[in-house]
Amino acid sequence: MLGLITVGCVLLITIYLIISGLPAIREIGFVKFLFGKRWASTAAEPEYGILPFILTSIYGTAGAIILGVPIGFFTAVYLSKIANKKVRSVIEAAVNLLAGIPSVVYGLVGMLVLVPSIRKIFSVPDGASLLAAIIVLAIMILPNIIKVSITALDAVPEEYEDASLALGATPVETYFKVSVPAAKSGIAAAVVLGVGRAIGEAMAVMMVAGNVANMPSLFESVRFLTTAVASEMAYSSPGSLQRNALFSIALVLYLFIMLINAALNFFLKKDKEK
Amino acid sequence: MKKIISLLTVAILIVTMLAGCTPEEKSVSTDGSTSMSKVIGALGEAFEQESGIALTYNATGSGSGIEAVSAGRCDIGLSSRALKAEEEANGLEATVLAYDGIAIIVHPDNPVKDLDLEKIAKIYKGEIKNWKDVGGKDAEIVVIGREAGSGTRDGFESITDTKDSCDYRQELTSTGDVITTVGSNPDAIGYASLASVKDSVRALTVGGIEPSEATIKDGTYVVQRPFVLVTKKDAKLSKSAQKFFEFIKTDAAKEIISETGVVPAN
């Protein structure tokens, strides 16, 4: 019964998004909307092109994955296989805490510490940029990646590792050539989960990315799909093309998340089949 | 018998429906500008204390507020810009409640102390890109603004005549964010409601005039906008709304308006 409520919510949101998202796409034109390069929703002659947002979301997420996955992955291998109990419990507690920090706090710290330091280190006029967003996102997805990877690595049967050690492989060889391949679908799921978190994050990104609808570039101010919706929703008048276009952006974002979810399910299924 | 009962039910239903339609005499509904939330909130509280009439406020934005009052969805529309000519032609009337000064803010270490309206406009349009062109040090100007649809942005862009042509480096979603960002970047310039300017930033003088209550009221400080109560010319105001209009003329109300950081109109 309670499960039905969840299903009902998902269905309701999906239908609502599709119904409210499609009219604007139809009015603006599918190609013009998805591949238009200029977003000026309140101009006298408004233009609604969301290509900059889509690319920014993809680049930002990819950047966060490139930064976050190696760190998260090695941390997970270390914690699961090498670290002693005491170290592991301390670091795990820290990781859990990191997962519990609200995103607005990440944004605030990013705004007050990260943005000014990017400005100084790279001597650019302003630090609010795609890079700042990538760094914040990378930190935010770390707990997801670490926790899910640890679970996957812990689940590798000890016999595999014992066999490898008995054959004369060093512990490090064993971890990377036996344990990690055995846990690879779980680790892949961790990465996908990280992608999902990064692409859906709005608050923290809104505070450090500058929110101007530029085409993405590392040191330019950029706007993500999420922040595009969040920053204009409050002021758009109901029923206007602007509001409808925001719903269309949400629909595009939703499709991205559905894709990621499908990928996640695919990896998890593969894990079970083994 | 059955017929009578069903007729009665219908009659009762119609009566209750009509009762639901007539606006409740006891409360005044306002709808509009999000920039005015502070001043309307404070006024509403005091008004309710004094007269027992509740004041409801729906923060939607100036455009929606004006639309709501002309469609009769609320008693008073709130707008943080003067009415356009076509809106007045449509039978709307404006009563200025207060003036809100928009301060042009820079980092306290910035040597530039004064800009005129034209230079501000040029900076925001991206025609002046370096502080040295306006008497500062050799550094790129970082232009900070608000998101599309914000009342402050709308006010600023209409005063400086830079609508749709501003070249922002950052579009932030709150006044607080603008102040924090400008306060942490020595090359940044931003705009914010004068009431919320803190010590972490410095307000520039515009054309030699310092932004203050006096200069905003006498109109010498030019970067300012009115907070307007919009009503319909031909429709009669409800008794409660009339009382509210009387209330805002009292000295107590003026004091409350000043306390929220804007300048009362009269």
Coordinates of C-alpha atoms in Angstrom, one line a residue:
Chain A
M1 CA 0.0 0.0 0.0
L2 CA 2.7 2.5 1.0
G3 CA 4.7 1.3 -2.0
L4 CA 1.7 2.4 -4.2
I5 CA 2.0 5.9 -2.8
T6 CA 5.6 6.1 -4.0
V7 CA 4.7 4.8 -7.4
G8 CA 1.8 7.2 -7.5
C9 CA 4.1 10.2 -6.7
V10 CA 6.5 9.2 -9.4
L11 CA 3.7 8.8 -11.9
L12 CA 2.1 12.1 -10.9
I13 CA 5.4 14.0 -11.2
T14 CA 6.2 12.4 -14.6
I15 CA 2.8 13.2 -16.0
Y16 CA 2.8 16.7 -14.6
L17 CA 6.2 17.4 -16.0
I18 CA 5.3 16.1 -19.4
I19 CA 2.1 18.0 -19.6
S20 CA 3.6 21.2 -18.4
G21 CA 6.8 20.8 -20.2
L22 CA 5.7 20.0 -23.7
P23 CA 3.7 23.1 -24.7
A24 CA 6.7 25.4 -24.5
I25 CA 8.9 23.0 -26.5
R26 CA 6.2 22.9 -29.1
E27 CA 5.8 26.7 -29.1
I28 CA 9.5 27.4 -29.3
G29 CA 10.4 24.6 -31.6
F30 CA 12.2 21.4 -30.6
V31 CA 15.5 22.1 -32.3
K32 CA 15.4 25.8 -31.4
F33 CA 14.8 24.9 -27.8
L34 CA 17.4 22.2 -27.4
F35 CA 20.1 23.6 -29.7
G36 CA 19.5 27.3 -29.4
K37 CA 22.6 29.1 -28.0
R38 CA 21.0 32.1 -26.4
W39 CA 18.7 32.3 -23.4
A40 CA 17.1 35.6 -22.8
S41 CA 13.7 34.9 -21.2
T42 CA 12.8 38.4 -20.1
A43 CA 14.1 40.3 -23.1
A44 CA 11.7 42.3 -25.2
E45 CA 12.2 39.6 -27.9
P46 CA 12.7 36.5 -25.7
E47 CA 14.9 33.7 -26.9
Y48 CA 14.8 30.3 -25.3
G49 CA 17.8 28.2 -26.3
I50 CA 19.0 25.8 -23.6
L51 CA 22.1 24.3 -25.3
P52 CA 24.4 26.3 -22.9
F53 CA 22.6 24.8 -19.9
I54 CA 22.7 21.2 -21.3
L55 CA 26.4 21.5 -22.1
T56 CA 27.2 23.1 -18.8
S57 CA 25.4 20.3 -16.9
I58 CA 27.2 17.7 -18.9
Y59 CA 30.6 19.3 -18.6
G60 CA 30.1 20.1 -14.9
T61 CA 29.1 16.6 -14.1
A62 CA 31.9 15.1 -16.2
G63 CA 34.4 17.4 -14.4
A64 CA 33.1 16.4 -11.0
I65 CA 33.3 12.7 -12.0
I66 CA 36.9 13.1 -13.3
L67 CA 37.9 14.8 -10.0
G68 CA 35.8 12.9 -7.6
V69 CA 35.9 9.3 -8.9
P70 CA 39.6 8.6 -8.5
I71 CA 39.7 10.1 -5.0
G72 CA 36.5 8.3 -4.0
F73 CA 37.7 5.0 -5.6
F74 CA 41.1 4.9 -3.9
T75 CA 39.6 6.0 -0.6
A76 CA 37.1 3.1 -0.8
V77 CA 39.8 0.6 -1.7
Y78 CA 42.0 1.8 1.2
L79 CA 39.1 1.8 3.7
S80 CA 37.8 -1.5 2.6
K81 CA 41.0 -3.5 2.3
I82 CA 44.0 -1.8 3.8
A83 CA 42.9 0.4 6.7
N84 CA 42.7 -1.0 10.2
K85 CA 39.5 -0.8 12.1
K86 CA 40.1 2.3 14.0
V87 CA 41.2 4.4 11.0
R88 CA 38.3 3.0 9.0
S89 CA 35.7 3.9 11.6
V90 CA 37.0 7.5 11.9
I91 CA 37.2 8.1 8.2
E92 CA 33.8 6.5 7.6
A93 CA 32.3 8.7 10.2
A94 CA 33.8 11.7 8.4
V95 CA 32.4 10.5 5.1
N96 CA 29.0 10.1 6.6
L97 CA 29.2 13.6 8.0
L98 CA 30.2 14.9 4.6
A99 CA 27.1 13.2 3.1
G100 CA 24.9 14.9 5.7
I101 CA 26.0 18.5 5.1
P102 CA 23.2 20.4 3.4
S103 CA 24.0 21.6 0.0
V104 CA 23.5 25.2 0.9
V105 CA 26.4 24.9 3.3
Y106 CA 28.6 23.6 0.5
G107 CA 27.5 26.6 -1.5
L108 CA 28.2 29.1 1.2
V109 CA 31.7 27.7 1.9
G110 CA 32.3 27.6 -1.8
M111 CA 31.2 31.2 -2.2
L112 CA 33.3 32.5 0.7
V113 CA 36.4 30.4 0.4
L114 CA 36.6 28.6 -3.0
V115 CA 35.5 31.4 -5.3
P116 CA 37.9 34.1 -3.9
S117 CA 40.8 31.6 -3.9
I118 CA 40.2 30.6 -7.5
R119 CA 40.2 34.3 -8.3
K120 CA 43.6 34.6 -6.7
I121 CA 45.3 31.3 -7.8
F122 CA 44.4 31.6 -11.5
S123 CA 44.4 35.4 -11.5
V124 CA 41.1 35.7 -13.3
P125 CA 38.8 38.7 -12.6
D126 CA 36.2 36.6 -10.9
G127 CA 36.2 33.1 -9.4
A128 CA 32.6 32.2 -9.8
S129 CA 32.9 29.7 -12.6
L130 CA 32.4 26.3 -14.0
L131 CA 35.6 25.2 -12.2
A132 CA 34.3 26.3 -8.8
A133 CA 31.1 24.4 -9.5
I134 CA 33.1 21.3 -10.5
I135 CA 35.1 21.3 -7.3
V136 CA 32.1 21.7 -5.1
L137 CA 30.2 19.0 -7.0
A138 CA 33.3 16.7 -6.8
I139 CA 33.3 17.0 -3.0
M140 CA 29.6 16.5 -2.8
I141 CA 29.6 13.3 -4.7
L142 CA 32.5 11.8 -2.8
P143 CA 30.4 10.3 0.0
N144 CA 28.1 8.5 -2.4
I145 CA 31.0 7.1 -4.4
I146 CA 32.9 6.0 -1.3
K147 CA 30.0 4.4 0.5
V148 CA 28.6 2.5 -2.4
S149 CA 32.1 1.3 -3.5
I150 CA 33.0 0.2 0.0
T151 CA 29.8 -1.9 0.2
A152 CA 30.7 -3.5 -3.1
L153 CA 34.3 -4.2 -2.1
D154 CA 33.3 -5.6 1.2
A155 CA 31.0 -8.0 -0.5
V156 CA 33.9 -9.6 -2.5
P157 CA 34.2 -13.2 -1.1
E158 CA 37.3 -13.5 1.0
E159 CA 38.2 -16.8 -0.8
Y160 CA 39.0 -14.9 -4.0
E161 CA 41.5 -12.8 -2.2
D162 CA 42.9 -15.7 -0.2
A163 CA 43.4 -17.7 -3.5
S164 CA 45.2 -14.8 -5.1
L165 CA 47.5 -14.3 -2.1
A166 CA 48.2 -18.0 -2.0
L167 CA 49.2 -17.9 -5.6
G168 CA 51.9 -15.4 -4.7
A169 CA 50.3 -12.1 -5.6
T170 CA 51.2 -9.2 -3.3
P171 CA 48.3 -7.7 -1.4
V172 CA 48.1 -4.6 -3.6
E173 CA 48.1 -6.7 -6.7
T174 CA 45.3 -8.7 -5.2
Y175 CA 43.2 -5.7 -4.4
F176 CA 43.4 -4.1 -7.8
K177 CA 43.5 -7.2 -9.9
V178 CA 41.0 -9.5 -8.0
S179 CA 38.9 -7.5 -5.6
V180 CA 38.2 -4.5 -7.8
P181 CA 37.3 -6.5 -10.9
A182 CA 35.0 -8.6 -8.7
A183 CA 33.3 -5.5 -7.4
K184 CA 33.3 -3.6 -10.6
S185 CA 29.6 -3.4 -11.3
G186 CA 29.1 -2.1 -7.7
I187 CA 31.7 0.5 -8.3
A188 CA 30.1 1.4 -11.6
A189 CA 26.8 1.9 -9.8
A190 CA 28.6 4.2 -7.3
V191 CA 29.9 6.3 -10.2
V192 CA 26.4 6.5 -11.8
L193 CA 24.9 7.5 -8.4
G194 CA 27.5 10.2 -8.3
V195 CA 26.6 11.4 -11.7
G196 CA 22.9 11.5 -10.6
R197 CA 23.7 13.6 -7.6
A198 CA 26.0 16.0 -9.5
I199 CA 23.5 16.6 -12.3
G200 CA 20.6 17.2 -10.0
E201 CA 22.3 19.5 -7.6
A202 CA 21.0 23.1 -7.7
M203 CA 21.6 25.1 -4.5
A204 CA 25.4 24.7 -4.1
V205 CA 26.0 25.2 -7.8
M206 CA 23.8 28.3 -7.9
M207 CA 25.9 30.0 -5.3
V208 CA 29.3 29.4 -6.9
A209 CA 28.7 29.2 -10.7
G210 CA 27.7 32.8 -11.4
N211 CA 24.5 31.8 -13.2
V212 CA 25.0 33.6 -16.5
A213 CA 23.8 31.7 -19.5
N214 CA 27.1 31.5 -21.3
M215 CA 28.4 28.6 -23.3
P216 CA 30.5 26.6 -20.8
S217 CA 34.2 27.4 -20.4
L218 CA 36.2 26.6 -17.3
F219 CA 36.7 30.2 -16.0
E220 CA 33.4 31.7 -17.2
S221 CA 30.3 32.1 -15.3
V222 CA 27.8 29.4 -16.3
R223 CA 24.3 28.3 -15.6
F224 CA 23.3 24.6 -15.1
L225 CA 19.9 23.1 -16.1
T226 CA 19.0 23.0 -12.4
T227 CA 19.9 26.6 -11.6
A228 CA 18.2 27.8 -14.8
V229 CA 14.9 26.4 -13.3
A230 CA 15.6 27.5 -9.8
S231 CA 16.7 31.0 -10.4
E232 CA 13.9 32.1 -12.6
M233 CA 10.9 30.1 -11.3
A234 CA 10.1 32.5 -8.5
Y235 CA 9.7 35.4 -10.7
S236 CA 8.1 34.0 -13.8
S237 CA 4.4 34.6 -14.0
P238 CA 2.2 31.5 -14.2
G239 CA 1.1 30.5 -17.7
S240 CA 3.7 32.6 -19.4
L241 CA 6.0 31.1 -22.0
Q242 CA 8.9 31.7 -19.6
R243 CA 7.3 29.6 -16.9
N244 CA 6.5 26.9 -19.4
A245 CA 10.0 26.9 -20.8
L246 CA 11.3 26.4 -17.3
F247 CA 9.1 23.3 -17.0
S248 CA 10.5 22.2 -20.3
I249 CA 14.0 22.6 -18.9
A250 CA 12.9 20.5 -15.9
L251 CA 11.6 17.9 -18.3
V252 CA 15.0 17.7 -20.1
L253 CA 16.7 17.4 -16.7
Y254 CA 14.2 14.7 -15.8
L255 CA 15.0 12.7 -18.9
F256 CA 18.7 12.9 -18.1
I257 CA 18.1 11.6 -14.6
M258 CA 15.9 8.8 -16.0
L259 CA 18.8 7.8 -18.3
I260 CA 21.1 7.7 -15.4
N261 CA 18.7 5.7 -13.4
A262 CA 18.3 3.2 -16.3
A263 CA 22.1 2.9 -16.3
L264 CA 22.2 2.3 -12.6
N265 CA 19.6 -0.4 -12.9
F266 CA 21.5 -2.0 -15.7
F267 CA 24.7 -2.2 -13.5
L268 CA 22.8 -3.5 -10.5
K269 CA 21.1 -6.1 -12.5
K270 CA 24.4 -7.3 -13.9
D271 CA 25.7 -7.5 -10.4
K272 CA 22.8 -9.8 -9.3
E273 CA 23.1 -12.0 -12.3
K274 CA 26.6 -13.0 -11.4
Chain B
M1 CA -41.8 16.6 -1.7
K2 CA -38.6 15.4 -3.3
K3 CA -38.7 18.3 -5.7
I4 CA -38.9 20.8 -2.9
I5 CA -36.0 19.2 -1.1
S6 CA -33.8 19.3 -4.2
L7 CA -34.8 22.8 -5.0
L8 CA -33.9 23.8 -1.4
T9 CA -30.6 22.1 -1.7
V10 CA -29.8 23.9 -4.9
A11 CA -30.9 27.2 -3.4
I12 CA -28.6 26.6 -0.3
L13 CA -25.8 25.6 -2.6
I14 CA -26.1 28.8 -4.7
V15 CA -26.3 31.0 -1.6
T16 CA -23.2 29.4 -0.1
M17 CA -21.4 29.7 -3.5
L18 CA -22.2 33.4 -3.7
A19 CA -21.1 33.9 -0.1
G20 CA -17.8 32.3 -1.1
C21 CA -17.5 34.7 -4.0
T22 CA -18.0 38.0 -2.2
P23 CA -14.6 39.2 -0.9
E24 CA -14.3 38.9 2.9
E25 CA -14.8 42.4 4.3
K26 CA -12.5 41.7 7.1
S27 CA -9.2 41.4 5.3
V28 CA -7.2 43.4 2.7
S29 CA -5.5 41.3 0.1
T30 CA -2.3 42.5 -1.6
D31 CA -0.4 40.8 -4.3
G32 CA 2.8 41.7 -6.1
S33 CA 6.4 42.9 -5.8
T34 CA 8.7 40.6 -3.8
S35 CA 10.9 43.6 -3.1
M36 CA 8.1 45.1 -1.0
S37 CA 7.7 42.1 1.3
K38 CA 9.6 43.7 4.2
V39 CA 7.7 46.9 4.2
I40 CA 4.3 45.3 3.5
G41 CA 5.0 42.7 6.2
A42 CA 5.8 45.3 8.8
L43 CA 2.9 47.6 7.8
G44 CA 0.4 44.6 7.8
E45 CA 1.4 43.6 11.3
A46 CA 0.9 47.1 12.7
F47 CA -2.3 47.6 10.7
E48 CA -3.8 44.4 12.1
Q49 CA -2.8 45.4 15.6
E50 CA -4.5 48.7 15.3
S51 CA -7.6 47.9 13.4
G52 CA -8.1 44.1 13.7
I53 CA -8.1 43.8 10.0
A54 CA -5.8 41.2 8.5
L55 CA -3.6 42.1 5.6
T56 CA -2.7 39.2 3.3
Y57 CA 0.3 39.4 1.0
N58 CA 1.1 37.3 -2.0
A59 CA 4.6 37.7 -3.2
T60 CA 4.5 37.2 -6.9
G61 CA 6.3 40.1 -8.6
S62 CA 5.3 43.5 -9.7
G63 CA 3.9 42.4 -13.1
S64 CA 1.7 39.7 -11.5
G65 CA 0.6 42.1 -8.8
I66 CA -0.6 44.7 -11.4
E67 CA -2.3 42.0 -13.4
A68 CA -4.0 40.6 -10.2
V69 CA -5.5 44.0 -9.2
S70 CA -6.7 44.7 -12.7
A71 CA -8.3 41.3 -12.8
G72 CA -9.9 42.0 -9.4
R73 CA -8.1 39.1 -7.7
C74 CA -6.8 41.3 -4.9
D75 CA -7.6 44.7 -3.3
I76 CA -4.3 46.3 -3.8
G77 CA -1.5 45.5 -6.3
L78 CA 2.1 46.1 -5.2
S79 CA 4.5 47.3 -7.8
S80 CA 8.1 48.3 -7.3
R81 CA 8.1 50.4 -10.4
A82 CA 6.0 53.3 -11.6
L83 CA 3.0 52.3 -13.7
K84 CA 3.5 52.3 -17.4
A85 CA 1.3 54.6 -19.5
E86 CA -0.7 51.8 -20.9
E87 CA -1.4 50.4 -17.5
E88 CA -2.7 53.8 -16.4
A89 CA -4.8 54.0 -19.5
N90 CA -6.3 50.7 -18.5
G91 CA -7.9 52.3 -15.5
L92 CA -5.2 51.7 -12.8
E93 CA -4.2 54.2 -10.3
A94 CA -0.9 54.4 -8.4
T95 CA -0.3 55.7 -4.9
V96 CA 3.4 55.9 -4.0
L97 CA 4.0 54.3 -0.6
A98 CA 7.7 54.8 -0.4
Y99 CA 10.9 55.2 -2.4
D100 CA 13.6 52.6 -2.5
G101 CA 17.1 53.7 -3.3
I102 CA 19.3 51.3 -5.2
A103 CA 22.9 51.6 -4.0
I104 CA 25.7 50.9 -6.5
I105 CA 28.2 49.0 -4.4
V106 CA 31.9 48.2 -4.7
H107 CA 34.5 46.6 -2.5
P108 CA 35.7 48.9 0.3
D109 CA 39.3 48.9 -1.1
N110 CA 38.2 50.2 -4.5
P111 CA 39.6 53.7 -5.0
V112 CA 36.7 54.7 -7.2
K113 CA 34.3 56.8 -5.2
D114 CA 31.9 58.3 -7.7
L115 CA 30.3 57.3 -11.0
D116 CA 27.6 59.0 -13.0
L117 CA 24.6 57.3 -14.3
E118 CA 26.0 57.2 -17.9
K119 CA 29.2 55.5 -16.7
I120 CA 27.3 53.0 -14.6
A121 CA 25.2 52.1 -17.7
K122 CA 28.3 51.8 -19.8
I123 CA 29.9 49.5 -17.3
Y124 CA 26.9 47.3 -17.1
K125 CA 26.6 47.2 -20.9
G126 CA 30.2 46.1 -21.1
E127 CA 31.4 49.2 -22.9
I128 CA 33.7 50.1 -20.1
K129 CA 35.5 47.0 -19.1
N130 CA 38.4 48.3 -17.0
W131 CA 38.4 50.2 -13.7
K132 CA 41.2 52.5 -15.0
D133 CA 38.8 54.1 -17.5
V134 CA 36.7 55.4 -14.6
G135 CA 39.7 56.5 -12.4
G136 CA 40.4 53.2 -10.7
K137 CA 43.3 50.8 -10.9
D138 CA 44.1 48.7 -13.9
A139 CA 41.8 45.7 -13.4
E140 CA 38.9 44.2 -15.2
I141 CA 35.5 45.2 -13.9
V142 CA 33.5 42.3 -12.6
V143 CA 29.8 43.1 -13.1
I144 CA 27.5 41.5 -10.6
G145 CA 23.7 41.6 -11.0
R146 CA 20.5 39.9 -10.1
E147 CA 18.6 37.2 -11.9
A148 CA 16.1 37.9 -14.6
G149 CA 12.8 38.9 -13.1
S150 CA 14.2 40.3 -9.9
G151 CA 12.6 43.6 -8.8
T152 CA 15.9 45.1 -8.0
R153 CA 17.3 44.2 -11.4
D154 CA 14.2 45.5 -13.1
G155 CA 14.5 48.7 -11.1
F156 CA 18.2 49.1 -11.8
E157 CA 18.0 48.4 -15.5
S158 CA 15.1 50.6 -16.1
I159 CA 16.7 53.5 -14.2
T160 CA 20.0 53.2 -16.1
D161 CA 18.2 52.3 -19.3
T162 CA 20.2 49.1 -19.8
K163 CA 17.3 46.8 -20.2
D164 CA 18.2 43.5 -22.0
S165 CA 21.7 44.8 -22.8
C166 CA 23.5 44.2 -19.5
D167 CA 26.6 42.0 -19.8
Y168 CA 26.7 40.3 -16.4
R169 CA 29.6 38.3 -15.0
Q170 CA 27.4 36.8 -12.3
E171 CA 23.6 36.7 -11.9
L172 CA 22.9 36.0 -8.2
T173 CA 19.5 35.2 -6.7
S174 CA 19.5 37.3 -3.6
T175 CA 20.6 40.7 -2.3
G176 CA 22.7 39.0 0.4
D177 CA 24.6 37.0 -2.3
V178 CA 25.3 40.2 -4.2
I179 CA 26.7 41.9 -1.1
T180 CA 28.8 38.9 -0.1
T181 CA 30.2 38.5 -3.6
V182 CA 31.1 42.2 -4.0
G183 CA 32.5 42.2 -0.5
S184 CA 34.9 39.4 -1.4
N185 CA 36.1 40.7 -4.8
P186 CA 38.0 44.0 -5.0
D187 CA 37.2 44.4 -8.7
A188 CA 33.4 43.8 -8.5
I189 CA 30.6 46.2 -8.8
G190 CA 27.0 45.4 -7.9
Y191 CA 23.7 46.9 -7.0
A192 CA 21.5 46.3 -4.0
S193 CA 18.6 47.9 -2.2
L194 CA 20.1 50.7 0.0
A195 CA 18.5 49.4 3.1
S196 CA 20.5 46.2 3.0
V197 CA 23.9 47.6 2.3
K198 CA 26.4 46.6 5.0
D199 CA 29.9 47.6 6.0
S200 CA 31.5 44.9 3.9
V201 CA 30.8 46.9 0.8
R202 CA 30.8 50.7 0.0
A203 CA 28.0 52.5 -1.8
L204 CA 29.3 54.8 -4.5
T205 CA 28.0 58.3 -4.9
V206 CA 26.2 58.8 -8.2
G207 CA 27.0 62.1 -9.9
G208 CA 28.4 63.3 -6.6
I209 CA 25.2 62.6 -4.6
E210 CA 25.5 60.2 -1.8
P211 CA 22.6 57.8 -1.4
S212 CA 20.7 58.6 1.7
E213 CA 17.1 59.1 2.9
A214 CA 17.2 62.8 2.2
T215 CA 18.7 62.6 -1.3
I216 CA 16.4 59.8 -2.3
K217 CA 13.3 61.7 -1.1
D218 CA 14.2 65.0 -2.8
G219 CA 15.1 63.1 -6.0
T220 CA 18.7 64.2 -6.3
Y221 CA 19.9 60.6 -5.9
V222 CA 18.8 59.2 -9.2
V223 CA 19.1 55.5 -8.8
Q224 CA 15.8 55.0 -7.0
R225 CA 12.4 53.5 -7.7
P226 CA 9.0 54.0 -6.2
F227 CA 7.1 51.4 -4.2
V228 CA 3.6 51.8 -5.5
L229 CA 0.2 50.6 -4.3
V230 CA -2.0 50.0 -7.3
T231 CA -5.7 50.2 -7.3
K232 CA -8.5 50.3 -9.9
K233 CA -9.8 53.8 -10.6
D234 CA -13.4 52.9 -11.3
A235 CA -13.9 50.1 -8.7
K236 CA -14.7 51.2 -5.2
L237 CA -12.3 50.0 -2.5
S238 CA -13.6 47.8 0.2
K239 CA -13.9 49.5 3.6
S240 CA -11.0 47.6 5.0
A241 CA -8.8 48.7 2.1
Q242 CA -9.8 52.3 2.6
K243 CA -8.8 52.0 6.2
F244 CA -5.5 50.7 5.1
F245 CA -5.0 53.7 2.9
E246 CA -5.8 56.0 5.8
F247 CA -3.5 54.0 8.0
I248 CA -0.4 54.5 5.8
K249 CA -0.8 58.2 6.0
T250 CA -0.3 58.2 9.8
D251 CA 3.0 59.1 11.4
A252 CA 3.2 55.7 13.0
A253 CA 3.0 54.0 9.6
K254 CA 5.7 56.4 8.3
E255 CA 7.9 55.4 11.1
I256 CA 7.4 51.7 10.3
I257 CA 8.2 52.3 6.6
S258 CA 11.4 54.1 7.6
E259 CA 12.4 51.3 9.9
T260 CA 12.3 48.8 7.0
G261 CA 15.0 50.9 5.2
V262 CA 13.0 52.7 2.6
V263 CA 11.9 56.3 2.5
P264 CA 8.2 57.1 3.1
A265 CA 6.6 59.1 0.3
N266 CA 4.8 61.8 2.2

